[in-house]
Amino acid sequence: MRRLSFALVPIIVLVGLVWLFAATIDRDTNLVPSVMLDKPAPDFALAPIEGLDIPGFDTASLKGQVTLVNVFASWCIPCRDEHPILMELAKTGVPIYGINQKDAPENARVFLADLGNPYERIGADTNGRVSIDWGVYGVPESFVVNALGVITYKHTGPITEQSLRDGVLPALAAAGGG
């Protein structure tokens, strides 16, 4: 009987781990907390992407209008997935600013040439420091910033049609942007 008890322990542990995995598999990854919510955007200044005729941006650029700040990179597959949605959103007049994270300028230029450019301004965050200051966990991430320069919403991961409808658009409206 004692041998049977010892033989059941690994099976019970395995069943417990499977249950724990199953219980968290449908978890909403957009619920990653951000200490930046309801705080002013960090103080930063990003140069434009070298060789691209789009201005960089800084903290002062975020004041005076509601903006969507999108952190992206050419090497990021989910960034490519969300890009058509950003292109459509830009057509509605929402100002979108990009933080190009840890990317070679030539790769960023090819990315935008191939997929289009939804950004009014793009800052080159070559060492990732500004992304860290924004509290970015990984690309893509997007932030709604109100006209006072305060971060009011964060979306982690690629923006989908559903997350645009259920999260980003209501956040833009609540921030005073439409």
mmCIF file of N, CA and C in Angstrom, residues 15-99:
data_model
loop_
_atom_site.group_PDB
_atom_site.id
_atom_site.type_symbol
_atom_site.label_atom_id
_atom_site.label_comp_id
_atom_site.label_asym_id
_atom_site.label_seq_id
_atom_site.Cartn_x
_atom_site.Cartn_y
_atom_site.Cartn_z
ATOM 1 N N VAL A 15 -1.335 16.052 -12.597
ATOM 2 C CA VAL A 15 -2.724 16.481 -12.774
ATOM 3 C C VAL A 15 -2.894 17.917 -12.263
ATOM 4 N N GLY A 16 -2.276 18.228 -11.150
ATOM 5 C CA GLY A 16 -2.347 19.584 -10.610
ATOM 6 C C GLY A 16 -1.715 20.607 -11.543
ATOM 7 N N LEU A 17 -0.574 20.279 -12.122
ATOM 8 C CA LEU A 17 0.082 21.190 -13.057
ATOM 9 C C LEU A 17 -0.738 21.374 -14.327
ATOM 10 N N VAL A 18 -1.325 20.297 -14.845
ATOM 11 C CA VAL A 18 -2.183 20.393 -16.028
ATOM 12 C C VAL A 18 -3.384 21.287 -15.726
ATOM 13 N N TRP A 19 -3.984 21.118 -14.561
ATOM 14 C CA TRP A 19 -5.115 21.950 -14.184
ATOM 15 C C TRP A 19 -4.702 23.425 -14.094
ATOM 16 N N LEU A 20 -3.552 23.696 -13.474
ATOM 17 C CA LEU A 20 -3.076 25.070 -13.339
ATOM 18 C C LEU A 20 -2.837 25.694 -14.714
ATOM 19 N N PHE A 21 -2.228 24.958 -15.622
ATOM 20 C CA PHE A 21 -1.996 25.443 -16.980
ATOM 21 C C PHE A 21 -3.317 25.723 -17.683
ATOM 22 N N ALA A 22 -4.241 24.791 -17.586
ATOM 23 C CA ALA A 22 -5.544 24.946 -18.248
ATOM 24 C C ALA A 22 -6.314 26.140 -17.682
ATOM 25 N N ALA A 23 -6.185 26.381 -16.399
ATOM 26 C CA ALA A 23 -6.911 27.477 -15.760
ATOM 27 C C ALA A 23 -6.378 28.842 -16.185
ATOM 28 N N THR A 24 -5.106 28.908 -16.615
ATOM 29 C CA THR A 24 -4.526 30.203 -16.980
ATOM 30 C C THR A 24 -4.364 30.386 -18.475
ATOM 31 N N ILE A 25 -4.684 29.400 -19.278
ATOM 32 C CA ILE A 25 -4.436 29.490 -20.718
ATOM 33 C C ILE A 25 -5.283 30.551 -21.398
ATOM 34 N N ASP A 26 -6.462 30.833 -20.916
ATOM 35 C CA ASP A 26 -7.345 31.810 -21.550
ATOM 36 C C ASP A 26 -7.270 33.167 -20.845
ATOM 37 N N ARG A 27 -6.191 33.408 -20.159
ATOM 38 C CA ARG A 27 -6.003 34.634 -19.405
ATOM 39 C C ARG A 27 -5.802 35.821 -20.348
ATOM 40 N N ASP A 28 -6.329 36.959 -20.002
ATOM 41 C CA ASP A 28 -6.202 38.162 -20.813
ATOM 42 C C ASP A 28 -4.821 38.775 -20.603
ATOM 43 N N THR A 29 -3.974 38.716 -21.634
ATOM 44 C CA THR A 29 -2.619 39.244 -21.514
ATOM 45 C C THR A 29 -2.595 40.765 -21.505
ATOM 46 N N ASN A 30 -3.700 41.403 -21.790
ATOM 47 C CA ASN A 30 -3.742 42.855 -21.775
ATOM 48 C C ASN A 30 -3.882 43.413 -20.366
ATOM 49 N N LEU A 31 -3.988 42.550 -19.398
ATOM 50 C CA LEU A 31 -4.155 42.994 -18.023
ATOM 51 C C LEU A 31 -2.823 43.152 -17.297
ATOM 52 N N VAL A 32 -1.727 43.266 -18.072
ATOM 53 C CA VAL A 32 -0.432 43.493 -17.467
ATOM 54 C C VAL A 32 -0.472 44.876 -16.830
ATOM 55 N N PRO A 33 -0.218 44.952 -15.540
ATOM 56 C CA PRO A 33 -0.344 46.245 -14.871
ATOM 57 C C PRO A 33 0.731 47.228 -15.343
ATOM 58 N N SER A 34 0.420 48.493 -15.271
ATOM 59 C CA SER A 34 1.391 49.523 -15.622
ATOM 60 C C SER A 34 1.397 50.576 -14.533
ATOM 61 N N VAL A 35 2.579 50.840 -14.020
ATOM 62 C CA VAL A 35 2.700 51.887 -13.007
ATOM 63 C C VAL A 35 2.585 53.266 -13.628
ATOM 64 N N MET A 36 2.588 53.338 -14.959
ATOM 65 C CA MET A 36 2.526 54.618 -15.656
ATOM 66 C C MET A 36 1.104 55.138 -15.857
ATOM 67 N N LEU A 37 0.106 54.294 -15.653
ATOM 68 C CA LEU A 37 -1.274 54.747 -15.858
ATOM 69 C C LEU A 37 -1.608 55.906 -14.943
ATOM 70 N N ASP A 38 -2.269 56.898 -15.538
ATOM 71 C CA ASP A 38 -2.690 58.111 -14.842
ATOM 72 C C ASP A 38 -1.510 58.953 -14.346
ATOM 73 N N LYS A 39 -0.364 58.768 -14.992
ATOM 74 C CA LYS A 39 0.824 59.571 -14.678
ATOM 75 C C LYS A 39 1.306 60.238 -15.959
ATOM 76 N N PRO A 40 2.010 61.350 -15.834
ATOM 77 C CA PRO A 40 2.553 61.991 -17.038
ATOM 78 C C PRO A 40 3.507 61.052 -17.772
ATOM 79 N N ALA A 41 3.525 61.172 -19.094
ATOM 80 C CA ALA A 41 4.482 60.404 -19.879
ATOM 81 C C ALA A 41 5.885 60.748 -19.383
ATOM 82 N N PRO A 42 6.797 59.791 -19.430
ATOM 83 C CA PRO A 42 8.146 60.068 -18.935
ATOM 84 C C PRO A 42 8.835 61.162 -19.752
ATOM 85 N N ASP A 43 9.802 61.781 -19.151
ATOM 86 C CA ASP A 43 10.574 62.815 -19.824
ATOM 87 C C ASP A 43 11.565 62.135 -20.770
ATOM 88 N N PHE A 44 11.446 62.410 -22.062
ATOM 89 C CA PHE A 44 12.312 61.776 -23.050
ATOM 90 C C PHE A 44 12.420 62.643 -24.290
ATOM 91 N N ALA A 45 13.406 62.349 -25.098
ATOM 92 C CA ALA A 45 13.568 62.978 -26.413
ATOM 93 C C ALA A 45 14.184 61.926 -27.325
ATOM 94 N N LEU A 46 13.467 61.584 -28.384
ATOM 95 C CA LEU A 46 13.943 60.580 -29.334
ATOM 96 C C LEU A 46 14.185 61.218 -30.696
ATOM 97 N N ALA A 47 15.349 60.953 -31.244
ATOM 98 C CA ALA A 47 15.685 61.414 -32.589
ATOM 99 C C ALA A 47 14.860 60.630 -33.601
ATOM 100 N N PRO A 48 14.706 61.170 -34.796
ATOM 101 C CA PRO A 48 13.993 60.416 -35.837
ATOM 102 C C PRO A 48 14.807 59.203 -36.290
ATOM 103 N N ILE A 49 14.156 58.306 -36.991
ATOM 104 C CA ILE A 49 14.868 57.173 -37.590
ATOM 105 C C ILE A 49 15.758 57.726 -38.697
ATOM 106 N N GLU A 50 17.011 57.380 -38.630
ATOM 107 C CA GLU A 50 17.990 57.859 -39.606
ATOM 108 C C GLU A 50 17.560 57.497 -41.034
ATOM 109 N N GLY A 51 17.560 58.503 -41.910
ATOM 110 C CA GLY A 51 17.225 58.288 -43.309
ATOM 111 C C GLY A 51 15.742 58.300 -43.616
ATOM 112 N N LEU A 52 14.920 58.595 -42.622
ATOM 113 C CA LEU A 52 13.469 58.637 -42.819
ATOM 114 C C LEU A 52 13.000 60.074 -42.633
ATOM 115 N N ASP A 53 12.156 60.547 -43.502
ATOM 116 C CA ASP A 53 11.715 61.934 -43.460
ATOM 117 C C ASP A 53 10.471 62.096 -42.576
ATOM 118 N N ILE A 54 10.569 61.609 -41.361
ATOM 119 C CA ILE A 54 9.493 61.723 -40.371
ATOM 120 C C ILE A 54 10.153 62.201 -39.081
ATOM 121 N N PRO A 55 9.595 63.229 -38.432
ATOM 122 C CA PRO A 55 10.256 63.747 -37.230
ATOM 123 C C PRO A 55 10.234 62.760 -36.067
ATOM 124 N N GLY A 56 11.254 62.865 -35.221
ATOM 125 C CA GLY A 56 11.265 62.142 -33.954
ATOM 126 C C GLY A 56 10.292 62.846 -33.010
ATOM 127 N N PHE A 57 10.312 62.458 -31.762
ATOM 128 C CA PHE A 57 9.435 63.179 -30.831
ATOM 129 C C PHE A 57 9.939 63.101 -29.415
ATOM 130 N N ASP A 58 9.340 63.947 -28.595
ATOM 131 C CA ASP A 58 9.723 64.060 -27.193
ATOM 132 C C ASP A 58 8.475 64.249 -26.344
ATOM 133 N N THR A 59 8.672 64.392 -25.074
ATOM 134 C CA THR A 59 7.563 64.541 -24.137
ATOM 135 C C THR A 59 6.656 65.715 -24.508
ATOM 136 N N ALA A 60 7.248 66.829 -24.910
ATOM 137 C CA ALA A 60 6.451 68.024 -25.243
ATOM 138 C C ALA A 60 5.525 67.777 -26.429
ATOM 139 N N SER A 61 5.913 66.873 -27.348
ATOM 140 C CA SER A 61 5.086 66.560 -28.526
ATOM 141 C C SER A 61 3.753 65.924 -28.145
ATOM 142 N N LEU A 62 3.687 65.374 -26.960
ATOM 143 C CA LEU A 62 2.498 64.643 -26.527
ATOM 144 C C LEU A 62 1.445 65.544 -25.892
ATOM 145 N N LYS A 63 1.729 66.818 -25.781
ATOM 146 C CA LYS A 63 0.777 67.721 -25.132
ATOM 147 C C LYS A 63 -0.029 68.485 -26.170
ATOM 148 N N GLY A 64 -1.311 68.683 -25.871
ATOM 149 C CA GLY A 64 -2.163 69.474 -26.731
ATOM 150 C C GLY A 64 -3.152 68.668 -27.554
ATOM 151 N N GLN A 65 -2.964 67.361 -27.631
ATOM 152 C CA GLN A 65 -3.914 66.504 -28.348
ATOM 153 C C GLN A 65 -3.809 65.080 -27.800
ATOM 154 N N VAL A 66 -4.874 64.336 -27.965
ATOM 155 C CA VAL A 66 -4.865 62.929 -27.571
ATOM 156 C C VAL A 66 -4.088 62.161 -28.639
ATOM 157 N N THR A 67 -3.170 61.313 -28.203
ATOM 158 C CA THR A 67 -2.364 60.527 -29.132
ATOM 159 C C THR A 67 -2.330 59.071 -28.715
ATOM 160 N N LEU A 68 -2.049 58.228 -29.700
ATOM 161 C CA LEU A 68 -1.761 56.825 -29.448
ATOM 162 C C LEU A 68 -0.277 56.640 -29.689
ATOM 163 N N VAL A 69 0.440 56.172 -28.690
ATOM 164 C CA VAL A 69 1.870 55.898 -28.819
ATOM 165 C C VAL A 69 2.021 54.392 -28.946
ATOM 166 N N ASN A 70 2.646 53.971 -30.038
ATOM 167 C CA ASN A 70 2.801 52.550 -30.345
ATOM 168 C C ASN A 70 4.280 52.195 -30.362
ATOM 169 N N VAL A 71 4.658 51.213 -29.539
ATOM 170 C CA VAL A 71 6.038 50.745 -29.494
ATOM 171 C C VAL A 71 6.127 49.531 -30.414
ATOM 172 N N PHE A 72 7.036 49.596 -31.400
ATOM 173 C CA PHE A 72 7.107 48.562 -32.427
ATOM 174 C C PHE A 72 8.556 48.320 -32.843
ATOM 175 N N ALA A 73 8.750 47.269 -33.626
ATOM 176 C CA ALA A 73 10.056 46.960 -34.208
ATOM 177 C C ALA A 73 9.850 46.132 -35.467
ATOM 178 N N SER A 74 10.748 46.267 -36.407
ATOM 179 C CA SER A 74 10.631 45.525 -37.666
ATOM 180 C C SER A 74 10.778 44.019 -37.455
ATOM 181 N N TRP A 75 11.511 43.613 -36.437
ATOM 182 C CA TRP A 75 11.762 42.200 -36.158
ATOM 183 C C TRP A 75 10.620 41.543 -35.386
ATOM 184 N N CYS A 76 9.600 42.300 -35.059
ATOM 185 C CA CYS A 76 8.486 41.834 -34.222
ATOM 186 C C CYS A 76 7.335 41.349 -35.110
ATOM 187 N N ILE A 77 7.073 40.046 -35.102
ATOM 188 C CA ILE A 77 5.993 39.467 -35.920
ATOM 189 C C ILE A 77 4.623 40.014 -35.501
ATOM 190 N N PRO A 78 4.283 40.079 -34.209
ATOM 191 C CA PRO A 78 2.979 40.650 -33.827
ATOM 192 C C PRO A 78 2.825 42.121 -34.252
ATOM 193 N N CYS A 79 3.944 42.848 -34.377
ATOM 194 C CA CYS A 79 3.872 44.235 -34.855
ATOM 195 C C CYS A 79 3.377 44.265 -36.300
ATOM 196 N N ARG A 80 3.824 43.304 -37.085
ATOM 197 C CA ARG A 80 3.361 43.194 -38.473
ATOM 198 C C ARG A 80 1.872 42.848 -38.505
ATOM 199 N N ASP A 81 1.438 42.004 -37.573
ATOM 200 C CA ASP A 81 0.031 41.598 -37.514
ATOM 201 C C ASP A 81 -0.886 42.787 -37.214
ATOM 202 N N GLU A 82 -0.468 43.679 -36.318
ATOM 203 C CA GLU A 82 -1.322 44.806 -35.931
ATOM 204 C C GLU A 82 -1.220 45.983 -36.895
ATOM 205 N N HIS A 83 -0.210 45.998 -37.740
ATOM 206 C CA HIS A 83 0.061 47.171 -38.575
ATOM 207 C C HIS A 83 -1.116 47.597 -39.465
ATOM 208 N N PRO A 84 -1.826 46.668 -40.121
ATOM 209 C CA PRO A 84 -2.986 47.111 -40.922
ATOM 210 C C PRO A 84 -4.046 47.833 -40.089
ATOM 211 N N ILE A 85 -4.206 47.439 -38.847
ATOM 212 C CA ILE A 85 -5.180 48.103 -37.971
ATOM 213 C C ILE A 85 -4.708 49.525 -37.660
ATOM 214 N N LEU A 86 -3.410 49.690 -37.424
ATOM 215 C CA LEU A 86 -2.875 51.034 -37.193
ATOM 216 C C LEU A 86 -3.034 51.905 -38.436
ATOM 217 N N MET A 87 -2.839 51.309 -39.612
ATOM 218 C CA MET A 87 -3.014 52.063 -40.859
ATOM 219 C C MET A 87 -4.449 52.574 -40.985
ATOM 220 N N GLU A 88 -5.415 51.719 -40.678
ATOM 221 C CA GLU A 88 -6.832 52.126 -40.739
ATOM 222 C C GLU A 88 -7.147 53.172 -39.678
ATOM 223 N N LEU A 89 -6.622 53.001 -38.482
ATOM 224 C CA LEU A 89 -6.860 53.961 -37.405
ATOM 225 C C LEU A 89 -6.300 55.335 -37.772
ATOM 226 N N ALA A 90 -5.129 55.364 -38.391
ATOM 227 C CA ALA A 90 -4.525 56.640 -38.793
ATOM 228 C C ALA A 90 -5.409 57.371 -39.798
ATOM 229 N N LYS A 91 -6.103 56.636 -40.652
ATOM 230 C CA LYS A 91 -6.995 57.252 -41.647
ATOM 231 C C LYS A 91 -8.166 57.975 -40.991
ATOM 232 N N THR A 92 -8.503 57.611 -39.745
ATOM 233 C CA THR A 92 -9.613 58.265 -39.047
ATOM 234 C C THR A 92 -9.191 59.583 -38.402
ATOM 235 N N GLY A 93 -7.894 59.886 -38.465
ATOM 236 C CA GLY A 93 -7.399 61.141 -37.904
ATOM 237 C C GLY A 93 -6.777 61.020 -36.526
ATOM 238 N N VAL A 94 -6.715 59.822 -35.969
ATOM 239 C CA VAL A 94 -6.066 59.644 -34.669
ATOM 240 C C VAL A 94 -4.559 59.822 -34.855
ATOM 241 N N PRO A 95 -3.943 60.771 -34.140
ATOM 242 C CA PRO A 95 -2.494 60.919 -34.244
ATOM 243 C C PRO A 95 -1.803 59.721 -33.589
ATOM 244 N N ILE A 96 -0.965 59.051 -34.359
ATOM 245 C CA ILE A 96 -0.223 57.899 -33.849
ATOM 246 C C ILE A 96 1.259 58.227 -33.907
ATOM 247 N N TYR A 97 1.921 58.088 -32.778
ATOM 248 C CA TYR A 97 3.360 58.284 -32.693
ATOM 249 C C TYR A 97 3.993 56.923 -32.428
ATOM 250 N N GLY A 98 5.129 56.694 -33.033
ATOM 251 C CA GLY A 98 5.797 55.412 -32.878
ATOM 252 C C GLY A 98 7.093 55.535 -32.103
ATOM 253 N N ILE A 99 7.345 54.536 -31.277
ATOM 254 C CA ILE A 99 8.650 54.360 -30.655
ATOM 255 C C ILE A 99 9.222 53.095 -31.291
#
